[in-house]
Amino acid sequence: MDYFLAPIKKRFASSFREKIKKEKEKIMTFVKELIPLNGPDREWLESFKLTYNNKPIEYSIYNFKGQLIAQRVWAIDHEKKMILISLGGQGNYYSEGLPKKLVLISKEKIISKIYGRFDLEGNSETGIKVFWKLEKISILEQYKNNEKEIITNIINAFNALGDTTTKRDAVTEVEFHQIASPTYVKDIEL
């Protein structure tokens, strides 16, 4: 019996994901994209010389034959020229290992550093729910008067990102179990 229902379930799940995607596009300015291999956006990103554990971030990974095997993703708001990108870390929700370290970049500056952990529930057929705990949020001191706007941008970017590993169209919901109160710093150290 389930064998005959499988195509219907798959078609329903796909149309459900499309409906949710269209609704979210109406309210979200951030979108999840592969980081471009070249061009002005890639050059802009590389100008920040992002590192993790004192090593440069690799945005594209090639095998020994020079073939592209993986590309990093970001959440980007093209109008505001703002991105959220993961630098590294384990980020396992239930582990004491390193949390994910992400940065929010606006135009010419890294304006926030975020440490978080995530968990996933569901599957790509029926939809994936992502749970985030944002354990620490550092924001540049000069943006203290814009706290609400910065936090809103962080939340919108995480909603667009989903998580750092799953295709965004499979994510049907993002839920925040914790959003730390921000601390203000003179400089964002990677």
PDB file of C-alpha atoms in Angstrom:
ATOM      1  CA  MET A   1       0.000   0.000   0.000  1.00  0.00           C
ATOM      2  CA  ASP A   2       2.766   2.494   0.912  1.00  0.00           C
ATOM      3  CA  TYR A   3       4.437   1.709  -2.394  1.00  0.00           C
ATOM      4  CA  PHE A   4       1.506   3.280  -4.267  1.00  0.00           C
ATOM      5  CA  LEU A   5       1.376   6.284  -1.912  1.00  0.00           C
ATOM      6  CA  ALA A   6       5.100   7.074  -2.175  1.00  0.00           C
ATOM      7  CA  PRO A   7       4.828   9.178  -5.392  1.00  0.00           C
ATOM      8  CA  ILE A   8       1.885  11.105  -3.927  1.00  0.00           C
ATOM      9  CA  LYS A   9       3.740  11.723  -0.648  1.00  0.00           C
ATOM     10  CA  LYS A  10       6.828  12.866  -2.546  1.00  0.00           C
ATOM     11  CA  ARG A  11       4.811  15.210  -4.777  1.00  0.00           C
ATOM     12  CA  PHE A  12       2.955  16.610  -1.740  1.00  0.00           C
ATOM     13  CA  ALA A  13       6.200  17.164   0.193  1.00  0.00           C
ATOM     14  CA  SER A  14       7.753  18.896  -2.813  1.00  0.00           C
ATOM     15  CA  SER A  15       4.760  21.216  -3.352  1.00  0.00           C
ATOM     16  CA  PHE A  16       4.627  21.918   0.390  1.00  0.00           C
ATOM     17  CA  ARG A  17       8.319  22.926   0.371  1.00  0.00           C
ATOM     18  CA  GLU A  18       7.706  25.171  -2.661  1.00  0.00           C
ATOM     19  CA  LYS A  19       4.769  26.875  -0.923  1.00  0.00           C
ATOM     20  CA  ILE A  20       6.838  27.531   2.209  1.00  0.00           C
ATOM     21  CA  LYS A  21       9.752  28.767   0.085  1.00  0.00           C
ATOM     22  CA  LYS A  22       7.501  31.301  -1.713  1.00  0.00           C
ATOM     23  CA  GLU A  23       6.015  32.540   1.566  1.00  0.00           C
ATOM     24  CA  LYS A  24       9.463  33.023   3.088  1.00  0.00           C
ATOM     25  CA  GLU A  25      10.723  34.855  -0.004  1.00  0.00           C
ATOM     26  CA  LYS A  26       8.022  37.474   0.558  1.00  0.00           C
ATOM     27  CA  ILE A  27       9.418  38.408   3.981  1.00  0.00           C
ATOM     28  CA  MET A  28      13.099  37.529   3.743  1.00  0.00           C
ATOM     29  CA  THR A  29      15.736  39.575   2.026  1.00  0.00           C
ATOM     30  CA  PHE A  30      18.501  37.057   2.758  1.00  0.00           C
ATOM     31  CA  VAL A  31      18.882  34.020   0.504  1.00  0.00           C
ATOM     32  CA  LYS A  32      21.091  30.959   0.810  1.00  0.00           C
ATOM     33  CA  GLU A  33      23.491  30.650  -2.115  1.00  0.00           C
ATOM     34  CA  LEU A  34      26.673  28.909  -3.101  1.00  0.00           C
ATOM     35  CA  ILE A  35      29.580  31.297  -2.764  1.00  0.00           C
ATOM     36  CA  PRO A  36      30.534  32.273  -6.326  1.00  0.00           C
ATOM     37  CA  LEU A  37      33.708  30.770  -7.752  1.00  0.00           C
ATOM     38  CA  ASN A  38      34.794  34.179  -9.083  1.00  0.00           C
ATOM     39  CA  GLY A  39      33.512  37.662  -9.811  1.00  0.00           C
ATOM     40  CA  PRO A  40      32.929  40.810  -7.762  1.00  0.00           C
ATOM     41  CA  ASP A  41      31.082  39.111  -4.862  1.00  0.00           C
ATOM     42  CA  ARG A  42      33.881  36.571  -4.481  1.00  0.00           C
ATOM     43  CA  GLU A  43      36.545  39.304  -4.615  1.00  0.00           C
ATOM     44  CA  TRP A  44      34.592  41.310  -2.030  1.00  0.00           C
ATOM     45  CA  LEU A  45      34.409  38.290   0.302  1.00  0.00           C
ATOM     46  CA  GLU A  46      38.107  37.471  -0.126  1.00  0.00           C
ATOM     47  CA  SER A  47      39.003  41.067   0.794  1.00  0.00           C
ATOM     48  CA  PHE A  48      38.075  40.240   4.419  1.00  0.00           C
ATOM     49  CA  LYS A  49      40.784  37.538   4.621  1.00  0.00           C
ATOM     50  CA  LEU A  50      38.585  35.359   6.862  1.00  0.00           C
ATOM     51  CA  THR A  51      40.319  32.702   8.948  1.00  0.00           C
ATOM     52  CA  TYR A  52      39.449  29.861  11.293  1.00  0.00           C
ATOM     53  CA  ASN A  53      42.103  28.694  13.766  1.00  0.00           C
ATOM     54  CA  ASN A  54      44.550  31.056  12.038  1.00  0.00           C
ATOM     55  CA  LYS A  55      44.079  29.302   8.680  1.00  0.00           C
ATOM     56  CA  PRO A  56      42.505  30.977   5.639  1.00  0.00           C
ATOM     57  CA  ILE A  57      38.956  29.865   4.817  1.00  0.00           C
ATOM     58  CA  GLU A  58      38.642  27.767   1.675  1.00  0.00           C
ATOM     59  CA  TYR A  59      35.469  28.750  -0.178  1.00  0.00           C
ATOM     60  CA  SER A  60      35.865  26.142  -2.912  1.00  0.00           C
ATOM     61  CA  ILE A  61      37.420  22.707  -2.487  1.00  0.00           C
ATOM     62  CA  TYR A  62      39.070  20.896  -5.366  1.00  0.00           C
ATOM     63  CA  ASN A  63      40.356  17.335  -5.631  1.00  0.00           C
ATOM     64  CA  PHE A  64      43.877  16.430  -6.751  1.00  0.00           C
ATOM     65  CA  LYS A  65      42.752  16.562 -10.402  1.00  0.00           C
ATOM     66  CA  GLY A  66      41.633  20.166 -10.001  1.00  0.00           C
ATOM     67  CA  GLN A  67      37.929  19.291 -10.144  1.00  0.00           C
ATOM     68  CA  LEU A  68      35.530  21.208  -7.927  1.00  0.00           C
ATOM     69  CA  ILE A  69      34.128  18.875  -5.270  1.00  0.00           C
ATOM     70  CA  ALA A  70      32.521  21.304  -2.787  1.00  0.00           C
ATOM     71  CA  GLN A  71      31.537  24.930  -2.406  1.00  0.00           C
ATOM     72  CA  ARG A  72      30.715  26.819   0.774  1.00  0.00           C
ATOM     73  CA  VAL A  73      27.377  28.558   1.165  1.00  0.00           C
ATOM     74  CA  TRP A  74      26.387  31.902   2.608  1.00  0.00           C
ATOM     75  CA  ALA A  75      23.199  33.760   3.421  1.00  0.00           C
ATOM     76  CA  ILE A  76      23.314  37.003   1.488  1.00  0.00           C
ATOM     77  CA  ASP A  77      21.162  40.106   1.257  1.00  0.00           C
ATOM     78  CA  HIS A  78      22.164  41.560  -2.113  1.00  0.00           C
ATOM     79  CA  GLU A  79      20.411  44.893  -1.510  1.00  0.00           C
ATOM     80  CA  LYS A  80      22.138  45.572   1.827  1.00  0.00           C
ATOM     81  CA  LYS A  81      25.412  43.923   0.720  1.00  0.00           C
ATOM     82  CA  MET A  82      25.315  41.828   3.912  1.00  0.00           C
ATOM     83  CA  ILE A  83      26.276  38.171   4.425  1.00  0.00           C
ATOM     84  CA  LEU A  84      26.280  35.525   7.119  1.00  0.00           C
ATOM     85  CA  ILE A  85      28.977  32.909   6.647  1.00  0.00           C
ATOM     86  CA  SER A  86      30.239  30.011   8.743  1.00  0.00           C
ATOM     87  CA  LEU A  87      33.957  29.996   9.427  1.00  0.00           C
ATOM     88  CA  GLY A  88      34.053  26.535  10.998  1.00  0.00           C
ATOM     89  CA  GLY A  89      33.423  24.583  14.174  1.00  0.00           C
ATOM     90  CA  GLN A  90      31.478  21.465  14.936  1.00  0.00           C
ATOM     91  CA  GLY A  91      28.234  23.083  16.011  1.00  0.00           C
ATOM     92  CA  ASN A  92      26.672  19.861  17.310  1.00  0.00           C
ATOM     93  CA  TYR A  93      23.663  20.750  19.464  1.00  0.00           C
ATOM     94  CA  TYR A  94      24.328  18.076  22.098  1.00  0.00           C
ATOM     95  CA  SER A  95      28.118  18.110  22.114  1.00  0.00           C
ATOM     96  CA  GLU A  96      30.595  20.001  24.247  1.00  0.00           C
ATOM     97  CA  GLY A  97      32.788  20.353  21.160  1.00  0.00           C
ATOM     98  CA  LEU A  98      33.399  23.624  19.399  1.00  0.00           C
ATOM     99  CA  PRO A  99      30.288  25.555  18.388  1.00  0.00           C
ATOM    100  CA  LYS A 100      29.882  26.860  14.847  1.00  0.00           C
ATOM    101  CA  LYS A 101      31.548  30.235  14.437  1.00  0.00           C
ATOM    102  CA  LEU A 102      29.804  32.548  11.986  1.00  0.00           C
ATOM    103  CA  VAL A 103      30.259  36.183  11.071  1.00  0.00           C
ATOM    104  CA  LEU A 104      27.859  38.811   9.802  1.00  0.00           C
ATOM    105  CA  ILE A 105      29.520  41.122   7.307  1.00  0.00           C
ATOM    106  CA  SER A 106      28.010  44.398   6.148  1.00  0.00           C
ATOM    107  CA  LYS A 107      29.566  46.238   3.217  1.00  0.00           C
ATOM    108  CA  GLU A 108      33.145  46.905   4.408  1.00  0.00           C
ATOM    109  CA  LYS A 109      33.097  45.467   7.939  1.00  0.00           C
ATOM    110  CA  ILE A 110      32.635  42.339   9.963  1.00  0.00           C
ATOM    111  CA  ILE A 111      29.981  43.688  12.331  1.00  0.00           C
ATOM    112  CA  SER A 112      29.139  40.586  14.367  1.00  0.00           C
ATOM    113  CA  LYS A 113      30.582  37.231  15.408  1.00  0.00           C
ATOM    114  CA  ILE A 114      28.137  34.499  16.442  1.00  0.00           C
ATOM    115  CA  TYR A 115      28.736  31.153  18.137  1.00  0.00           C
ATOM    116  CA  GLY A 116      25.941  28.622  17.743  1.00  0.00           C
ATOM    117  CA  ARG A 117      24.902  24.991  17.740  1.00  0.00           C
ATOM    118  CA  PHE A 118      22.226  23.361  15.604  1.00  0.00           C
ATOM    119  CA  ASP A 119      20.203  20.181  15.346  1.00  0.00           C
ATOM    120  CA  LEU A 120      18.033  18.812  12.549  1.00  0.00           C
ATOM    121  CA  GLU A 121      14.705  17.001  12.650  1.00  0.00           C
ATOM    122  CA  GLY A 122      12.990  15.377   9.684  1.00  0.00           C
ATOM    123  CA  ASN A 123      14.222  14.489   6.223  1.00  0.00           C
ATOM    124  CA  SER A 124      14.417  15.948   2.737  1.00  0.00           C
ATOM    125  CA  GLU A 125      11.232  14.153   1.666  1.00  0.00           C
ATOM    126  CA  THR A 126       8.937  15.654   4.300  1.00  0.00           C
ATOM    127  CA  GLY A 127      10.988  18.702   5.248  1.00  0.00           C
ATOM    128  CA  ILE A 128      13.693  19.462   7.772  1.00  0.00           C
ATOM    129  CA  LYS A 129      13.281  21.562  10.891  1.00  0.00           C
ATOM    130  CA  VAL A 130      16.475  23.242  12.101  1.00  0.00           C
ATOM    131  CA  PHE A 131      16.952  24.186  15.749  1.00  0.00           C
ATOM    132  CA  TRP A 132      19.574  26.789  16.656  1.00  0.00           C
ATOM    133  CA  LYS A 133      21.082  27.851  19.969  1.00  0.00           C
ATOM    134  CA  LEU A 134      22.964  31.113  19.454  1.00  0.00           C
ATOM    135  CA  GLU A 135      25.215  30.971  22.523  1.00  0.00           C
ATOM    136  CA  LYS A 136      27.256  34.117  22.040  1.00  0.00           C
ATOM    137  CA  ILE A 137      26.767  37.193  19.873  1.00  0.00           C
ATOM    138  CA  SER A 138      29.444  39.890  19.690  1.00  0.00           C
ATOM    139  CA  ILE A 139      28.585  43.135  17.907  1.00  0.00           C
ATOM    140  CA  LEU A 140      30.868  46.057  17.134  1.00  0.00           C
ATOM    141  CA  GLU A 141      30.440  48.784  19.736  1.00  0.00           C
ATOM    142  CA  GLN A 142      29.661  51.407  17.104  1.00  0.00           C
ATOM    143  CA  TYR A 143      26.415  49.518  16.279  1.00  0.00           C
ATOM    144  CA  LYS A 144      25.091  49.551  19.857  1.00  0.00           C
ATOM    145  CA  ASN A 145      22.264  51.927  18.906  1.00  0.00           C
ATOM    146  CA  ASN A 146      21.298  49.547  16.077  1.00  0.00           C
ATOM    147  CA  GLU A 147      21.039  46.406  18.239  1.00  0.00           C
ATOM    148  CA  LYS A 148      17.462  45.571  17.228  1.00  0.00           C
ATOM    149  CA  GLU A 149      18.280  45.940  13.517  1.00  0.00           C
ATOM    150  CA  ILE A 150      21.463  43.833  13.809  1.00  0.00           C
ATOM    151  CA  ILE A 151      19.684  41.046  15.737  1.00  0.00           C
ATOM    152  CA  THR A 152      16.845  41.109  13.188  1.00  0.00           C
ATOM    153  CA  ASN A 153      19.402  40.767  10.367  1.00  0.00           C
ATOM    154  CA  ILE A 154      21.094  37.868  12.209  1.00  0.00           C
ATOM    155  CA  ILE A 155      17.763  36.072  12.668  1.00  0.00           C
ATOM    156  CA  ASN A 156      16.743  36.681   9.029  1.00  0.00           C
ATOM    157  CA  ALA A 157      20.129  35.429   7.819  1.00  0.00           C
ATOM    158  CA  PHE A 158      19.881  32.261   9.948  1.00  0.00           C
ATOM    159  CA  ASN A 159      16.338  31.701   8.653  1.00  0.00           C
ATOM    160  CA  ALA A 160      17.653  31.884   5.085  1.00  0.00           C
ATOM    161  CA  LEU A 161      20.713  29.753   5.852  1.00  0.00           C
ATOM    162  CA  GLY A 162      18.822  26.999   7.660  1.00  0.00           C
ATOM    163  CA  ASP A 163      22.027  25.232   8.568  1.00  0.00           C
ATOM    164  CA  THR A 164      25.416  25.025   6.930  1.00  0.00           C
ATOM    165  CA  THR A 165      25.039  21.552   5.415  1.00  0.00           C
ATOM    166  CA  THR A 166      21.470  20.995   4.159  1.00  0.00           C
ATOM    167  CA  LYS A 167      19.967  22.271   0.921  1.00  0.00           C
ATOM    168  CA  ARG A 168      17.812  25.251   1.874  1.00  0.00           C
ATOM    169  CA  ASP A 169      14.759  24.061  -0.076  1.00  0.00           C
ATOM    170  CA  ALA A 170      14.594  20.978   2.165  1.00  0.00           C
ATOM    171  CA  VAL A 171      14.376  23.162   5.302  1.00  0.00           C
ATOM    172  CA  THR A 172      10.766  23.965   6.137  1.00  0.00           C
ATOM    173  CA  GLU A 173      11.328  25.708   9.460  1.00  0.00           C
ATOM    174  CA  VAL A 174      14.055  27.287  11.558  1.00  0.00           C
ATOM    175  CA  GLU A 175      13.488  27.571  15.301  1.00  0.00           C
ATOM    176  CA  PHE A 176      15.651  29.362  17.838  1.00  0.00           C
ATOM    177  CA  HIS A 177      15.972  27.717  21.239  1.00  0.00           C
ATOM    178  CA  GLN A 178      18.350  30.398  22.464  1.00  0.00           C
ATOM    179  CA  ILE A 179      19.439  33.823  21.266  1.00  0.00           C
ATOM    180  CA  ALA A 180      22.108  35.226  23.569  1.00  0.00           C
ATOM    181  CA  SER A 181      22.069  38.868  24.562  1.00  0.00           C
ATOM    182  CA  PRO A 182      24.774  40.607  22.562  1.00  0.00           C
ATOM    183  CA  THR A 183      28.042  41.821  23.993  1.00  0.00           C
ATOM    184  CA  TYR A 184      29.728  44.847  22.465  1.00  0.00           C
ATOM    185  CA  VAL A 185      33.361  44.856  21.401  1.00  0.00           C
ATOM    186  CA  LYS A 186      35.722  47.422  19.889  1.00  0.00           C
ATOM    187  CA  ASP A 187      36.962  44.946  17.290  1.00  0.00           C
ATOM    188  CA  ILE A 188      35.797  41.580  15.957  1.00  0.00           C
ATOM    189  CA  GLU A 189      38.656  39.111  16.322  1.00  0.00           C
ATOM    190  CA  LEU A 190      38.471  35.955  14.287  1.00  0.00           C
TER     191      LEU A 190
END
